[in-house]
mmCIF file of C-alpha atoms and ligand atoms in Angstrom:
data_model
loop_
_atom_site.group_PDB
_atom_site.id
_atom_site.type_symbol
_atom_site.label_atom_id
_atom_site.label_comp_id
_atom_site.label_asym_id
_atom_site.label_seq_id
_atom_site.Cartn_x
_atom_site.Cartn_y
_atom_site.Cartn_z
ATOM 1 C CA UNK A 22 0.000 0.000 0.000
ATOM 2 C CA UNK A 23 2.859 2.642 -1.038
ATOM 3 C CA UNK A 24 1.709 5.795 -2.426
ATOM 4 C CA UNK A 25 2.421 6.451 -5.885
ATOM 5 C CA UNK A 26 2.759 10.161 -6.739
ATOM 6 C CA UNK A 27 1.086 9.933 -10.351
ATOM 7 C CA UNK A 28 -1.833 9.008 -8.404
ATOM 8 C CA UNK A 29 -4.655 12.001 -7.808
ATOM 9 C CA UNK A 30 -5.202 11.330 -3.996
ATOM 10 C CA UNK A 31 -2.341 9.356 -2.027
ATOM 11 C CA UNK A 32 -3.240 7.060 0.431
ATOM 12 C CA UNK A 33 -0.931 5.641 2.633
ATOM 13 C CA UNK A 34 0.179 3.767 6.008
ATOM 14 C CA UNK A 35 2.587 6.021 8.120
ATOM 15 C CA UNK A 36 2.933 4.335 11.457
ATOM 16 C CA UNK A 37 -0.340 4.209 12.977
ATOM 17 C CA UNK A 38 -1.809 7.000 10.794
ATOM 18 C CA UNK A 39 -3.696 6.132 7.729
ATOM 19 C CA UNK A 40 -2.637 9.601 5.324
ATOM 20 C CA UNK A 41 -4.212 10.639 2.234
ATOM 21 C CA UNK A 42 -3.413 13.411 0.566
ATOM 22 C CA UNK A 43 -5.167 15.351 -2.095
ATOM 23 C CA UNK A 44 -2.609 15.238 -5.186
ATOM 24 C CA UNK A 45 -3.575 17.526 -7.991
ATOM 25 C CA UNK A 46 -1.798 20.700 -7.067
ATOM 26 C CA UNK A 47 -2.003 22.583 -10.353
ATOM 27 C CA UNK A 48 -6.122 22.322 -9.785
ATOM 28 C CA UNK A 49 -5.623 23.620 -5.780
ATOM 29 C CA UNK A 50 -6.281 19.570 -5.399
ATOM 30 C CA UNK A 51 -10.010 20.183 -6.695
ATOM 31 C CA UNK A 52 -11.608 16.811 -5.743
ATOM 32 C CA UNK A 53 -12.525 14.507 -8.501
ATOM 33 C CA UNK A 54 -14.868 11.506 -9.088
ATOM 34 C CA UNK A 55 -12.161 8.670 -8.828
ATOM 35 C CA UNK A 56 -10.613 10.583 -5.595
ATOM 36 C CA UNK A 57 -14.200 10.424 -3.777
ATOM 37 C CA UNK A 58 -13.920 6.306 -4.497
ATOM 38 C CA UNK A 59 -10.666 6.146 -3.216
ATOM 39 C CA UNK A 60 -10.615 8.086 -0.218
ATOM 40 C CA UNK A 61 -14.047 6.230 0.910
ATOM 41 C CA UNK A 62 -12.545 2.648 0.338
ATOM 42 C CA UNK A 63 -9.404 3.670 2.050
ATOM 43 C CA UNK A 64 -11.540 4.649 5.088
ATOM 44 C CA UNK A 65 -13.123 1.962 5.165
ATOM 45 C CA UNK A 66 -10.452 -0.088 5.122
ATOM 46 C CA UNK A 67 -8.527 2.069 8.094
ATOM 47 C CA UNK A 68 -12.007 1.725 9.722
ATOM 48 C CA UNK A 69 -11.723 -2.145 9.949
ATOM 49 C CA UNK A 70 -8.017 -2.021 10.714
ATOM 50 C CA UNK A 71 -6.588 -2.055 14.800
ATOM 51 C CA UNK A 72 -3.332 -0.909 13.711
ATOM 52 C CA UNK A 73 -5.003 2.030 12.385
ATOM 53 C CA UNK A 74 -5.629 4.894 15.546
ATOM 54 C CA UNK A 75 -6.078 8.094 13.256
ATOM 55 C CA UNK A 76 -6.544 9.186 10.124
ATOM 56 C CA UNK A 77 -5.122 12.659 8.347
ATOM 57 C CA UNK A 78 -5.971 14.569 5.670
ATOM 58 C CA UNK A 79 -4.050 17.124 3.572
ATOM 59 C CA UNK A 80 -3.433 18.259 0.038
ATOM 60 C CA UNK A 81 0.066 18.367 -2.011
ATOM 61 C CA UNK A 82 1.426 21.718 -2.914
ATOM 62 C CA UNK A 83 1.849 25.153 -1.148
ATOM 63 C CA UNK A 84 -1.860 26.473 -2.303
ATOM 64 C CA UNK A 85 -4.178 24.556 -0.188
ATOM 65 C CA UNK A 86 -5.957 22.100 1.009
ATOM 66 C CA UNK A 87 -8.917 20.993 -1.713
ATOM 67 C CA UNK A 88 -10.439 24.499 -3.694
ATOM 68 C CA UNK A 89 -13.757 22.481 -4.148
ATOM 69 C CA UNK A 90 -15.278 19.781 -6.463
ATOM 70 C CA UNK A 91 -14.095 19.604 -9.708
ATOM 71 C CA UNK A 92 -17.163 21.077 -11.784
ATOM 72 C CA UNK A 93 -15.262 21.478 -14.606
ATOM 73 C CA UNK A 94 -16.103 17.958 -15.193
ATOM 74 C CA UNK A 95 -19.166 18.291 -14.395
ATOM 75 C CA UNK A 96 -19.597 21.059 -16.887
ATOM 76 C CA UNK A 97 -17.907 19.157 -19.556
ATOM 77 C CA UNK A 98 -19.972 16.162 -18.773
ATOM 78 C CA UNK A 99 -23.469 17.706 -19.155
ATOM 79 C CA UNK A 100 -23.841 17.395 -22.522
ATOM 80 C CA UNK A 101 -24.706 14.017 -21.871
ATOM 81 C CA UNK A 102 -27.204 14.388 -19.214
ATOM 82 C CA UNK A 103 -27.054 14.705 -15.543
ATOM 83 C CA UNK A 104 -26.168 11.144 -14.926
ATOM 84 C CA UNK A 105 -22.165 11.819 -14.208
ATOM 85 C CA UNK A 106 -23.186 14.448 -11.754
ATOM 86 C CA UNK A 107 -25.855 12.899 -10.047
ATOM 87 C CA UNK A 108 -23.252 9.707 -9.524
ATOM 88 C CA UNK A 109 -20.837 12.289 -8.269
ATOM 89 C CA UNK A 110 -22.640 14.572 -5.882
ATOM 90 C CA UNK A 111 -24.531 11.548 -4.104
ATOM 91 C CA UNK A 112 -20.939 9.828 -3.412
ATOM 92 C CA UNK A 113 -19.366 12.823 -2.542
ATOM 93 C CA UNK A 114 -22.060 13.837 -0.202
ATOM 94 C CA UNK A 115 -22.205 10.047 1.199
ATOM 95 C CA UNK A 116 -18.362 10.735 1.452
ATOM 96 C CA UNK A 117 -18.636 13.955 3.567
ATOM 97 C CA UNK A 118 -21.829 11.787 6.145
ATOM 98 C CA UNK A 119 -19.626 8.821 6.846
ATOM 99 C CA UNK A 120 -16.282 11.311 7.453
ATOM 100 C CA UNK A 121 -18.962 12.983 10.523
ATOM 101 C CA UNK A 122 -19.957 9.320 11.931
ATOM 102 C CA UNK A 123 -15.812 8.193 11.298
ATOM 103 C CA UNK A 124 -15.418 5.980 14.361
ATOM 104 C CA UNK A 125 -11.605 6.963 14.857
ATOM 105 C CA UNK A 126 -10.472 10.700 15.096
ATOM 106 C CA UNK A 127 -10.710 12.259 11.551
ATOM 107 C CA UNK A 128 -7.953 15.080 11.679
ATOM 108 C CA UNK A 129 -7.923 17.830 8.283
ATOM 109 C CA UNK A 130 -4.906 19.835 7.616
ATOM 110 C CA UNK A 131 -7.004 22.874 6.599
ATOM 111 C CA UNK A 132 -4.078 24.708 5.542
ATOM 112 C CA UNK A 133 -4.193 27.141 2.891
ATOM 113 C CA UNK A 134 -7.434 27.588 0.238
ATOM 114 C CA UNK A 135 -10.191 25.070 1.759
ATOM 115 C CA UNK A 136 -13.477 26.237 -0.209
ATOM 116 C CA UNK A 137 -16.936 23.434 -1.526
ATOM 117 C CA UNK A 138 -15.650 20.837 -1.785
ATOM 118 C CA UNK A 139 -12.417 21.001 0.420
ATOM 119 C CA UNK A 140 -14.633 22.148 3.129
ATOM 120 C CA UNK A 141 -16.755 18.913 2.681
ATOM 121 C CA UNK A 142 -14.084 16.676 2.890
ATOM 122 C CA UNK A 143 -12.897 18.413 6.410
ATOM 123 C CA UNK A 144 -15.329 20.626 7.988
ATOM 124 C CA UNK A 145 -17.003 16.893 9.373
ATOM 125 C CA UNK A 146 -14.040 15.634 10.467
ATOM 126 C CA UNK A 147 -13.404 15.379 14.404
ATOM 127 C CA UNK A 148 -10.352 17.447 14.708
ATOM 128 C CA UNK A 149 -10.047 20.327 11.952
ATOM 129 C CA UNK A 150 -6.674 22.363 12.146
ATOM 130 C CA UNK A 151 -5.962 25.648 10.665
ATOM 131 C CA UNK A 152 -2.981 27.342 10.082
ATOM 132 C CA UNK A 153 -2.202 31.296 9.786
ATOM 133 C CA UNK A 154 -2.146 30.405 5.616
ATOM 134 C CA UNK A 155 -6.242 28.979 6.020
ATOM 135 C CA UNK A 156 -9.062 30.383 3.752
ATOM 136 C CA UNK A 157 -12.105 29.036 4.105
ATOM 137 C CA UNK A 158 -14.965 29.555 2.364
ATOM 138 C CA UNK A 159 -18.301 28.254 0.385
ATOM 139 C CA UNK A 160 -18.060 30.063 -2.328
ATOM 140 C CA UNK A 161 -21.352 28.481 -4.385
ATOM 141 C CA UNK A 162 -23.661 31.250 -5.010
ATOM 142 C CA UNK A 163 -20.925 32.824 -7.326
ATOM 143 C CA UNK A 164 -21.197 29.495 -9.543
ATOM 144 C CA UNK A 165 -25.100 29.439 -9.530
ATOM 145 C CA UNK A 166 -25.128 26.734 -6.903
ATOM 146 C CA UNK A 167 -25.962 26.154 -2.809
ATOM 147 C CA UNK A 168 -23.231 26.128 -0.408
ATOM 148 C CA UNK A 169 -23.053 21.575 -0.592
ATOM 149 C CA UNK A 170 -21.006 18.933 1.018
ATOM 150 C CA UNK A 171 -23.050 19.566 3.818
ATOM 151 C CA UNK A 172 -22.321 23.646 3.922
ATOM 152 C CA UNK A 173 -26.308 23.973 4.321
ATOM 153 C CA UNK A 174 -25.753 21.979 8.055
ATOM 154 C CA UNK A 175 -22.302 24.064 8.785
ATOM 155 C CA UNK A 176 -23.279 26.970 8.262
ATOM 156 C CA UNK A 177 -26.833 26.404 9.610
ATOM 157 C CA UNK A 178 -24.531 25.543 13.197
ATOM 158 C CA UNK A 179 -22.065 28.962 13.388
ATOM 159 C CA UNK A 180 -23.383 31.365 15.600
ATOM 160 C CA UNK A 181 -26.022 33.896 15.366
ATOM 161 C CA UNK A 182 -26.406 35.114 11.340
ATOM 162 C CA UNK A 183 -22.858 34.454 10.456
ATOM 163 C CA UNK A 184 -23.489 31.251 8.110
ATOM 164 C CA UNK A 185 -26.100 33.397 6.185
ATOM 165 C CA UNK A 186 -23.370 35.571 5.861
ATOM 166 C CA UNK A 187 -20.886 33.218 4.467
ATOM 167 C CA UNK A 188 -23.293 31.330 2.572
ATOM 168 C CA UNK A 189 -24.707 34.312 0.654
ATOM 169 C CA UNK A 190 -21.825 36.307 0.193
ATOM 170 C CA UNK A 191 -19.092 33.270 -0.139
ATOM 171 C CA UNK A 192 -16.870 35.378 1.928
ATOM 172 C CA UNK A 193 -14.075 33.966 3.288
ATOM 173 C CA UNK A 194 -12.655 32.974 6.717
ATOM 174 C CA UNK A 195 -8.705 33.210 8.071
ATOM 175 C CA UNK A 196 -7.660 32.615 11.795
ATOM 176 C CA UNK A 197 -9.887 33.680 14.409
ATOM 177 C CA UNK A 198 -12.727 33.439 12.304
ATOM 178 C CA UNK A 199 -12.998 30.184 10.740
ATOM 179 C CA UNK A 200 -13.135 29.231 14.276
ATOM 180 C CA UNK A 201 -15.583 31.748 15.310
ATOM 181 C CA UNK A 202 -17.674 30.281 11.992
ATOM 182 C CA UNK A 203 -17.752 26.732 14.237
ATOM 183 C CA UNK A 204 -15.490 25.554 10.603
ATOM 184 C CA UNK A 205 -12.319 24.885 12.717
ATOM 185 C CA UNK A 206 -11.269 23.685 16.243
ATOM 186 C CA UNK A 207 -8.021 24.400 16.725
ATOM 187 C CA UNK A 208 -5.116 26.768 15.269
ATOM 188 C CA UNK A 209 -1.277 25.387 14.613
ATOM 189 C CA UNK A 210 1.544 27.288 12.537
ATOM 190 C CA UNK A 211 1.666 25.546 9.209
ATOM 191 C CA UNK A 212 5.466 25.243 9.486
ATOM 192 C CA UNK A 213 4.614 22.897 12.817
ATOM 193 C CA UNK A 214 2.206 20.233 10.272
ATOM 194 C CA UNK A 215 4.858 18.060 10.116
ATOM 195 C CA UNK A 216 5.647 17.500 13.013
ATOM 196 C CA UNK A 217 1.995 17.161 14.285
ATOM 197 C CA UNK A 218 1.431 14.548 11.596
ATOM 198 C CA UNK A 219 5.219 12.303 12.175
ATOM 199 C CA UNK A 220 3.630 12.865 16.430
ATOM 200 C CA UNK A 221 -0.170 11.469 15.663
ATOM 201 C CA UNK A 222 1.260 8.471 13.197
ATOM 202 C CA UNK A 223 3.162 7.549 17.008
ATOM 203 C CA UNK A 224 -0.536 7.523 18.644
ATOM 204 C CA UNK A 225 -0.699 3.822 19.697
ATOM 205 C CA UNK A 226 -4.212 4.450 20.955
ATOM 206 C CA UNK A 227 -7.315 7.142 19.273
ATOM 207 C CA UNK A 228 -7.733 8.246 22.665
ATOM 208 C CA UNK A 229 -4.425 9.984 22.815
ATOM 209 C CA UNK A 230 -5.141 12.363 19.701
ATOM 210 C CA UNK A 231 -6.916 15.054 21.403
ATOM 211 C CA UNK A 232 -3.947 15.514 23.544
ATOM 212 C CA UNK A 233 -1.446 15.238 21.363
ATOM 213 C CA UNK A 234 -2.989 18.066 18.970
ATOM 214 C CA UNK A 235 -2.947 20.433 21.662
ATOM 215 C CA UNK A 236 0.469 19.975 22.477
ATOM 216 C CA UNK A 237 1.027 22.132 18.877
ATOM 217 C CA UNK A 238 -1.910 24.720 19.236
ATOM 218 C CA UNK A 239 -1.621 28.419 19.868
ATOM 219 C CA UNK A 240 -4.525 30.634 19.534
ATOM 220 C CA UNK A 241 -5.251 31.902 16.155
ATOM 221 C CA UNK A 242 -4.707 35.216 14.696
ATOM 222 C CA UNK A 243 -7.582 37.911 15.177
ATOM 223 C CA UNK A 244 -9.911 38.221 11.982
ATOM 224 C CA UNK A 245 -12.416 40.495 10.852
ATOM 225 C CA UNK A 246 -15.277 37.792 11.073
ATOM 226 C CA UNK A 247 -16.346 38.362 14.873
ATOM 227 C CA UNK A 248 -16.001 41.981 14.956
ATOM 228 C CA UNK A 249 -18.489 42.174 12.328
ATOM 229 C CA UNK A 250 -20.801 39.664 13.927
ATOM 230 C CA UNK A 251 -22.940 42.833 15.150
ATOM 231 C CA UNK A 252 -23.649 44.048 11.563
ATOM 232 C CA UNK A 253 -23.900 40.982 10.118
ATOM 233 C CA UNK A 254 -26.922 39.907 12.684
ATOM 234 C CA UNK A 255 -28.521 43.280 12.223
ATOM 235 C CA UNK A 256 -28.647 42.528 8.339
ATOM 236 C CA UNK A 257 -29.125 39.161 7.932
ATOM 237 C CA UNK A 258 -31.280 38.596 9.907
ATOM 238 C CA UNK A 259 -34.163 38.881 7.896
ATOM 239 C CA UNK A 260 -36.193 36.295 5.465
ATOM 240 C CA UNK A 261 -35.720 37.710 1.962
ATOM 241 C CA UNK A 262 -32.718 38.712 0.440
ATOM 242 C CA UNK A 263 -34.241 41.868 -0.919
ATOM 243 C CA UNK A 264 -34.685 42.134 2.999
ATOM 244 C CA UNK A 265 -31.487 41.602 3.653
ATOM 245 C CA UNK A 266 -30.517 43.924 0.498
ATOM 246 C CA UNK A 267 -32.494 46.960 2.024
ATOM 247 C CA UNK A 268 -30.632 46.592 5.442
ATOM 248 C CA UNK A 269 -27.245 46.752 3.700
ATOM 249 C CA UNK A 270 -28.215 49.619 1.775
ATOM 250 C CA UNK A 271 -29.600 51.103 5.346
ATOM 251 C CA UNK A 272 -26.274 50.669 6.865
ATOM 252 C CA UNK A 273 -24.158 52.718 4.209
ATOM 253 C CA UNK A 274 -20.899 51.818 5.913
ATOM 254 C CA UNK A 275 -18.085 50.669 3.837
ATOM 255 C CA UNK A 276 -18.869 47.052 4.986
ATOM 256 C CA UNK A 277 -22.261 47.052 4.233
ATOM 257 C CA UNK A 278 -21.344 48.490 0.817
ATOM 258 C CA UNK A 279 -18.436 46.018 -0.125
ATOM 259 C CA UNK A 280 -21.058 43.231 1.119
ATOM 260 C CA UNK A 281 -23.589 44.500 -1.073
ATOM 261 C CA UNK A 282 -21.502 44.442 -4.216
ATOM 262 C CA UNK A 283 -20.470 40.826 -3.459
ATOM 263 C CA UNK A 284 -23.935 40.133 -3.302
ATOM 264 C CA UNK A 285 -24.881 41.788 -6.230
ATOM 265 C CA UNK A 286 -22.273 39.399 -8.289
ATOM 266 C CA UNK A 287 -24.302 36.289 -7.297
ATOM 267 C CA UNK A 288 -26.976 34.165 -8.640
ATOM 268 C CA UNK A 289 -30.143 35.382 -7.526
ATOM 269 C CA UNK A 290 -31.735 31.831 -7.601
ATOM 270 C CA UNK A 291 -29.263 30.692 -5.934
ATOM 271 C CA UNK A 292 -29.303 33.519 -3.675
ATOM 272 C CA UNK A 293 -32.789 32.715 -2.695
ATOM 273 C CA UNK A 294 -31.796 28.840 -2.427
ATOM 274 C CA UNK A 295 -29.092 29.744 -0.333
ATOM 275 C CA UNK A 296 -31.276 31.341 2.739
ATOM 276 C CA UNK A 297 -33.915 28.952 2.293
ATOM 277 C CA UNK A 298 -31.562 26.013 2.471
ATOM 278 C CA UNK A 299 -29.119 27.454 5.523
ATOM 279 C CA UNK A 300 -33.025 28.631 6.959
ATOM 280 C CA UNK A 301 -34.194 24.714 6.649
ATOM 281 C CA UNK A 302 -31.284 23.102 7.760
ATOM 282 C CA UNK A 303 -31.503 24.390 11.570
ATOM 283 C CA UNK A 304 -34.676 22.359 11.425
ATOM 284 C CA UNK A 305 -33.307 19.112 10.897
ATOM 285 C CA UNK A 306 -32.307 16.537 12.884
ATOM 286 C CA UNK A 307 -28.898 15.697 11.132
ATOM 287 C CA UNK A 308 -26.685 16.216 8.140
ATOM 288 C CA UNK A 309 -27.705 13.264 6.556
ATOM 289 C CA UNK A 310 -31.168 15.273 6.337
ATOM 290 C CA UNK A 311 -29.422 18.455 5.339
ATOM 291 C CA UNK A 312 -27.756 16.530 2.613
ATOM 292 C CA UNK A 313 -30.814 14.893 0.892
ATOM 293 C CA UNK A 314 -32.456 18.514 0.731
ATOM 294 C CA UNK A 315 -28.804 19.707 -1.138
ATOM 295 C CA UNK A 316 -28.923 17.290 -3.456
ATOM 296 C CA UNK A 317 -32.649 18.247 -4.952
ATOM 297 C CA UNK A 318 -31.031 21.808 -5.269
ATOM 298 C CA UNK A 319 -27.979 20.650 -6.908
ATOM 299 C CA UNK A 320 -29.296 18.217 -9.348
ATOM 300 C CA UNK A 321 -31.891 20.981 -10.000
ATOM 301 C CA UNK A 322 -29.851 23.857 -10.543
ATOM 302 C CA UNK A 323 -27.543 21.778 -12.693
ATOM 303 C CA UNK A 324 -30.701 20.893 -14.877
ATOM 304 C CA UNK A 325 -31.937 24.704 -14.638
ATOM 305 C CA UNK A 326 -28.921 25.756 -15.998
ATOM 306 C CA UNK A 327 -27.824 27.964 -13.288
ATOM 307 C CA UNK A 328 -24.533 25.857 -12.065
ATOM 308 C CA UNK A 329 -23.493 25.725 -16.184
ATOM 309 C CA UNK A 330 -23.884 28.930 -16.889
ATOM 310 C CA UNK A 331 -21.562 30.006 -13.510
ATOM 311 C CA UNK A 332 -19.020 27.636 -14.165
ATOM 312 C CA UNK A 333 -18.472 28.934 -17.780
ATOM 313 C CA UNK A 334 -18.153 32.184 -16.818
ATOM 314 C CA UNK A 335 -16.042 31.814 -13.912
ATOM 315 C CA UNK A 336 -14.050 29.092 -14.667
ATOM 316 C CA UNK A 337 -14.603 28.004 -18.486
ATOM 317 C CA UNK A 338 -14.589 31.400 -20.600
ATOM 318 C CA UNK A 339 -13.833 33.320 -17.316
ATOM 319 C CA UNK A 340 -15.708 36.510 -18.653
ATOM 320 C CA UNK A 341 -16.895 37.063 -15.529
ATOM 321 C CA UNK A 342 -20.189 37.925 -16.515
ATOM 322 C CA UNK A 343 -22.881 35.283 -16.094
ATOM 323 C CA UNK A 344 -25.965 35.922 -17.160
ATOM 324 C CA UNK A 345 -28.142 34.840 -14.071
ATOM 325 C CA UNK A 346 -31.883 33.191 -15.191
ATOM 326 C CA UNK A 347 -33.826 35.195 -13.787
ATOM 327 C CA UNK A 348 -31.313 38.151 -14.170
ATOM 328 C CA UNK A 349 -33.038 39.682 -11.061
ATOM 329 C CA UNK A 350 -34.117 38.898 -7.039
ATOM 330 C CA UNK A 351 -37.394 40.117 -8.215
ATOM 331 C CA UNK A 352 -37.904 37.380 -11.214
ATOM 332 C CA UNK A 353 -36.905 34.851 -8.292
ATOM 333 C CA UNK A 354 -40.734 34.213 -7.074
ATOM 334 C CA UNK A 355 -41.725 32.356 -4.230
ATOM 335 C CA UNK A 356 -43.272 29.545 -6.081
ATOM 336 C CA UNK A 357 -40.182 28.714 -8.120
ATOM 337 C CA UNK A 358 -37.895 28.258 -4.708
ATOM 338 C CA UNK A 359 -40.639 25.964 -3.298
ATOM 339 C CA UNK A 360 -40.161 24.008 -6.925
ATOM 340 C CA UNK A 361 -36.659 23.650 -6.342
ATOM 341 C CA UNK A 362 -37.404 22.141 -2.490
ATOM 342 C CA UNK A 363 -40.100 19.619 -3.367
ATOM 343 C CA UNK A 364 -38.550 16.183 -3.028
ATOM 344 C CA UNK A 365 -36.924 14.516 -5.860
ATOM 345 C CA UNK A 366 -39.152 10.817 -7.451
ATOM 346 C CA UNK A 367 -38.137 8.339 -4.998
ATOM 347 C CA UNK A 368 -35.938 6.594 -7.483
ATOM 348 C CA UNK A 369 -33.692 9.614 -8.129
ATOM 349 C CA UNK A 370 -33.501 11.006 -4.378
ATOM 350 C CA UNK A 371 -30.379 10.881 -2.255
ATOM 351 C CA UNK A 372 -31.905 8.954 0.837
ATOM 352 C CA UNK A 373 -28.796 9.396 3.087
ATOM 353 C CA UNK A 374 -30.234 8.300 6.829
ATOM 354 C CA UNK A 375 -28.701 8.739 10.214
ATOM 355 C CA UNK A 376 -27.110 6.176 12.119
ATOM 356 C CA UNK A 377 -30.135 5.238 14.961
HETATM 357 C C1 QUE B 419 -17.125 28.769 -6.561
HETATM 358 C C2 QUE B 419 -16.926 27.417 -6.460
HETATM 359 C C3 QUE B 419 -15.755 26.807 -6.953
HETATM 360 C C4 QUE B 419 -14.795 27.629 -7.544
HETATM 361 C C5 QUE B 419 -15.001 29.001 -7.628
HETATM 362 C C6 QUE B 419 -16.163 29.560 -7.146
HETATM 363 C C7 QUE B 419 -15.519 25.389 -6.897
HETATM 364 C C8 QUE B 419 -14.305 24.895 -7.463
HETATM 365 C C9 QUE B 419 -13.369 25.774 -8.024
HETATM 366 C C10 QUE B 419 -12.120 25.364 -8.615
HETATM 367 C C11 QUE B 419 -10.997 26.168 -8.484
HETATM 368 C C12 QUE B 419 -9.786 25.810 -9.060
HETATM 369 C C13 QUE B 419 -9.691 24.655 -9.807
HETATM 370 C C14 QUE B 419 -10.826 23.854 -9.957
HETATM 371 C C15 QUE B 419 -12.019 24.212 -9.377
HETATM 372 O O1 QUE B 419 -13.642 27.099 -8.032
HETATM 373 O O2 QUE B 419 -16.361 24.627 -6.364
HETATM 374 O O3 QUE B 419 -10.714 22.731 -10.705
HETATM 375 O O4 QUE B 419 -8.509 24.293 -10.394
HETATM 376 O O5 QUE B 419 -14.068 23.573 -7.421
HETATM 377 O O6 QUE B 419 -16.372 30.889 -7.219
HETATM 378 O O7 QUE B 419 -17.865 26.625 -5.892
#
């Protein structure tokens, strides 16, 4: 079980640590279809294996962790239907359930860019480091999609109106704040990773990761995040985004301004999807539940059109200037977001179910 670097994910054996790390630096490690299979087998595996006390996760290259799914294949692949992406999303997102119910401590090196996908992969996980190099964020509204990989559930969790704040705007989070956000637990300087990682594969027992993690952390770096948390409750607080837009406008600080241009640059469906979804998910009972409801919206903005027509113009063409259907929050009605909600035929749903 060596790891071969022509490989797109690495898996490996390193003492008692089973390692896998995401391998396609010149695409930030964006997270492909064959990765998903391999990184779920080798869990499993690790799962069934004593010698195995921990499990880590990083990515190759000095850019970052994961910067999301790869939905350029996604893109490429629509031309033939949905079929590749609807195989895709349901095994990524049955990925990102069984990395929350991991039996052994789950420990992401969330160093560097960490955004959709990459934020999947580790925001579940039991122990989720970050580094003074960390940017997190979920990014989707600026591609015509929901925050996924169970963002809807994350964000639904951070305190007060902040995850309507990063889910809407796709803003992102350093230091302080992605723990603030509830997206990371503890803070170590990236230069002290490897040592961290050589000290966990020595762990003879999962019991003794906890303690040997905080042997490396220091507290993070301040951030912006929680000293907006005051304007960001005032203004997001409400249960429209025209709402939401009028409160911005309200504020006219340079904040509120800068937040209502990023805004402005977004999908309006998606927008709308967006507050509905983070809205919903404080409802349920589990991210398995908070999953099956991002998957209608997924497979339903792919099909819309939405999700294409973002990803050529941000990544594809990269003219920058989607053209949003509807253009505006206004053509967005009421009736169309309940549409997108309204369970998928039983034979197409994701039907992801919490361990009882
Ligand atoms: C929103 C997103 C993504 C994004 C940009 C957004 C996303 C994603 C990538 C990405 C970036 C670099 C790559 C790549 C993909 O960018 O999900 O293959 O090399 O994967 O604004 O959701």
């Amino acid at each position: 079980m060596t790891g071969d670097a022509s490989e797109e994910v690495i898996i490996r054996r390193e003492g008692h640590a089973g390692r896998i790390t995401m391998n396609r630096p010149k695409a930030l490690n964006a997270l492909t279809y064959p990765m998903v299979v391999a990184i779920h087998d080798a869990l499993k595996r690790w799962e069934q294996d004593p010698e195995v006390t921990v499990v880590i996760l990083d990515g190759a290259g000095d850019k970052g962790l994961c910067a999301g799914g790869d939905v350029r294949a996604i893109y490429h692949s629509a031309s033939e239907g949905s079929g590749f992406a609807r195989k895709f999303w349901a095994d990524e997102y049955r990925l990102n359930a069984y990395i929350r119910r991991y039996p052994k401590p789950y420990v992401a090196f969330m160093d560097g860019i960490v955004m959709g996908g990459g934020i999947g992969l580790s925001g579940h996980g039991s122990h989720r480091i970050v580094t003074e190099r960390s940017q997190l964020a979920m990014p989707e509204t600026a591609i015509g999609l929901i925050p996924d990989v169970g963002g809807t559930w994350l964000l639904a969790h951070a305190p007060g109106e902040t995850g309507v704040y990063l889910g809407l705007t796709g803003e992102r989070m350093r230091g302080a704040g992605t723990m603030f956000a509830q997206f990371a637990d503890t803070y170590v300087p990236s230069s002290r990773l490897p040592e961290l990682a050589a000290a966990l594969s020595e762990a003879t027992e999962p019991s003794a990761v906890g303690g040997i993690i905080a042997r490396f952390s220091e507290p993070p770096p301040p951030s912006e995040l929680a000293s907006h948390a005051e304007e960001i409750n005032a203004a997001f607080k409400f249960d429209t985004v025209e709402a939401i837009r009028d409160a911005l406008k309200a504020m006219d600080t340079e904040w509120a301004r800068k937040t209502l241009a990023d805004l402005d640059q977004r999908s309006p469906l998606a927008l709308k999807l967006t507050l509905a979804a983070i809205r919903n998910a404080r409802t349920l009972p589990s991210l398995e539940e908070a999953l099956n409801v991002e998957f209608r919206l997924t497979v339903r903005l792919l099909e819309h059109g939405e999700f294409l027509e973002g990803v050529r113009a941000l990544l594809v063409d990269k003219d920058r200037s989607p053209k949003w259907n509807p253009p505006t929050l206004a053509g967005v009605t009421d009736e169309m977001v309940a549409q997108f909600f309204s369970p998928l035929p039983e034979a197409e749903a994701l039907a992801l179910k919490a361990p009882t």
